[in-house]
Amino acid sequence: MSKSIVITVSSSGIGKATAKYFAEQGWKVAATMRKPENETELTVVENVTLYQLDVTDQASIDAAAAAILADFGTVDVVLNNAGYGLAGPFEAATPEQIKRQFDTNVFGLMEVTRAFLPHFRANKAGLFLNVSSIGGRVTFPFISLYHSTKWAVEGFSESLAYALG
């Protein structure tokens, strides 16, 4: 039986490269993205199935998790890859920008985790891989919002590892 992985934001960068890599290794890949109808490259990769998922939309998360579990039967790994960096002086950021940064980088990751956690607990198996960055360990000027989200991801991930370990 082949292993399966869910990857958030597989439309570019690390997510797309990871989807291709796992598919080449024979894994079943649930490649998620906000607009799967725009994806062309992954549609021709064997073992990859595209799913609509926006980490800032709870209904989207719930629908994607349900569809993936129905299609795959079991999920072995969830790679929380969604995220972006907002740069500039803090005082120039609008409340909407701050909310979007945290909704994408932190709360979306938490809600995707929450969506698959019951499945992992029921199976007594599963692995969450949460993509962070060096920005979750050290800081640089004018990236305070990005850094604060990545520090949150680091803290959440470390604590969750103890709780699930």
Coordinates of C-alpha atoms in Angstrom, one line a residue:
M1 CA 0.0 0.0 0.0
S2 CA 1.4 3.3 -1.0
K3 CA 1.8 6.2 1.5
S4 CA -0.2 9.4 1.1
I5 CA 0.6 13.1 1.7
V6 CA -1.5 16.3 1.7
I7 CA 0.4 19.4 0.7
T8 CA -1.1 22.9 1.2
V9 CA -0.3 25.3 -1.6
S10 CA 1.1 23.0 -4.2
S11 CA 0.7 25.6 -7.0
S12 CA 4.3 26.9 -6.8
G13 CA 7.6 26.8 -5.0
I14 CA 8.3 24.3 -2.2
G15 CA 4.8 22.9 -2.5
K16 CA 4.9 22.1 -6.2
A17 CA 8.5 20.7 -5.9
T18 CA 7.4 18.5 -2.9
A19 CA 4.3 17.3 -4.7
K20 CA 6.4 16.2 -7.7
Y21 CA 9.1 14.6 -5.5
F22 CA 6.6 12.5 -3.5
A23 CA 4.7 11.5 -6.6
E24 CA 8.0 10.3 -8.2
Q25 CA 8.6 8.2 -5.0
G26 CA 5.2 6.5 -5.5
W27 CA 3.3 8.3 -2.9
K28 CA -0.3 9.4 -3.4
V29 CA -0.3 13.2 -3.3
A30 CA -3.2 15.5 -2.5
A31 CA -1.9 18.7 -4.0
T32 CA -4.0 21.6 -2.6
M33 CA -4.3 25.1 -3.9
R34 CA -6.8 28.0 -4.0
K35 CA -7.4 27.6 -7.7
P36 CA -6.7 24.1 -9.0
E37 CA -8.5 24.9 -12.3
N38 CA -5.5 27.1 -13.1
E39 CA -2.9 24.4 -12.5
T40 CA -1.4 22.7 -15.6
E41 CA 1.9 21.2 -14.6
L42 CA 0.7 18.9 -11.8
T43 CA -2.4 17.7 -13.7
V44 CA -0.1 15.4 -15.8
V45 CA 1.9 14.0 -12.9
E46 CA 1.0 10.4 -12.0
N47 CA -0.2 9.9 -8.3
V48 CA -1.2 13.6 -7.9
T49 CA -4.8 14.6 -7.3
L50 CA -5.6 18.3 -7.1
Y51 CA -8.0 19.7 -4.4
Q52 CA -9.3 23.2 -3.9
L53 CA -8.2 24.5 -0.5
D54 CA -7.8 28.0 0.8
V55 CA -6.3 28.0 4.3
T56 CA -8.1 31.2 5.2
D57 CA -11.5 29.7 4.5
Q58 CA -12.8 27.1 7.1
A59 CA -15.4 25.7 4.7
S60 CA -12.7 25.1 2.1
I61 CA -10.5 23.3 4.6
D62 CA -13.3 21.1 5.8
A63 CA -14.4 20.2 2.3
A64 CA -10.9 19.5 1.1
A65 CA -10.1 17.3 4.2
A66 CA -13.4 15.3 3.7
A67 CA -12.8 14.8 0.0
I68 CA -9.1 13.8 0.5
L69 CA -10.0 11.3 3.2
A70 CA -12.9 9.9 1.1
D71 CA -10.7 9.5 -2.0
F72 CA -7.5 8.3 -0.2
G73 CA -9.0 6.4 2.7
T74 CA -6.0 7.3 4.8
V75 CA -3.5 10.1 5.0
D76 CA 0.0 9.5 6.4
V77 CA 1.5 13.0 6.2
V78 CA 0.2 16.6 6.2
L79 CA 2.7 19.2 5.0
N80 CA 1.5 22.6 6.1
N81 CA 3.3 24.7 3.5
A82 CA 1.0 27.7 3.1
G83 CA 2.6 31.1 3.9
Y84 CA 4.0 34.3 2.6
G85 CA 6.0 37.2 3.9
L86 CA 4.8 40.8 4.5
A87 CA 7.7 43.2 4.7
G88 CA 7.8 46.9 5.7
P89 CA 7.6 48.9 8.9
F90 CA 5.0 47.7 11.3
E91 CA 3.3 51.0 11.6
A92 CA 2.6 51.0 7.8
A93 CA 0.7 47.7 7.9
T94 CA -3.1 47.9 7.9
P95 CA -5.2 45.9 10.2
E96 CA -6.4 43.9 7.2
Q97 CA -2.8 43.1 6.2
I98 CA -1.9 42.0 9.7
K99 CA -5.0 39.8 9.8
R100 CA -4.3 38.2 6.4
Q101 CA -0.7 37.5 7.4
F102 CA -1.8 35.7 10.6
D103 CA -4.8 34.0 8.9
T104 CA -2.5 32.5 6.2
N105 CA 0.7 31.7 8.1
V106 CA -0.7 30.7 11.5
F107 CA -4.4 30.2 11.8
G108 CA -4.7 28.4 8.5
L109 CA -2.0 26.0 9.5
M110 CA -3.7 25.3 12.8
E111 CA -7.1 24.7 11.1
V112 CA -5.6 22.3 8.5
T113 CA -3.9 20.5 11.4
R114 CA -7.2 20.4 13.3
A115 CA -9.0 18.9 10.2
F116 CA -6.6 15.9 10.0
L117 CA -5.8 15.4 13.7
P118 CA -8.9 13.2 14.4
H119 CA -7.9 10.9 11.5
F120 CA -4.3 10.6 12.8
R121 CA -5.5 9.9 16.4
A122 CA -8.0 7.3 15.2
N123 CA -5.2 5.6 13.2
K124 CA -2.6 6.1 15.9
A125 CA -0.3 7.3 13.2
G126 CA 0.4 10.3 11.1
L127 CA 2.9 13.1 10.7
F128 CA 2.5 16.9 10.5
L129 CA 5.3 18.8 8.8
N130 CA 4.9 22.5 9.4
V131 CA 7.0 24.7 7.1
S132 CA 8.5 27.6 9.0
S133 CA 11.7 29.5 8.3
I134 CA 14.8 30.9 9.8
G135 CA 12.4 33.8 10.5
G136 CA 10.9 31.7 13.2
R137 CA 14.3 31.6 15.1
V138 CA 16.0 35.0 14.4
T139 CA 14.6 38.4 13.3
F140 CA 15.6 41.1 10.9
P141 CA 14.4 44.7 10.6
F142 CA 11.1 45.5 8.8
I143 CA 9.8 41.9 8.8
S144 CA 8.1 41.9 12.2
L145 CA 4.8 40.6 11.0
Y146 CA 6.3 37.7 9.1
H147 CA 8.7 36.9 12.0
S148 CA 5.9 36.9 14.5
T149 CA 3.9 34.4 12.5
K150 CA 6.8 32.1 12.0
W151 CA 7.7 32.3 15.7
A152 CA 4.1 31.3 16.4
V153 CA 4.4 28.3 14.0
E154 CA 7.6 27.2 15.8
G155 CA 5.9 27.4 19.2
F156 CA 2.8 25.7 18.0
S157 CA 4.7 22.9 16.3
E158 CA 7.0 22.2 19.3
S159 CA 4.1 22.1 21.7
L160 CA 2.0 20.0 19.5
A161 CA 4.8 17.5 19.1
Y162 CA 4.9 17.0 22.9
A163 CA 1.1 16.7 23.0
L164 CA 1.0 14.1 20.2
G165 CA 4.3 12.4 20.9

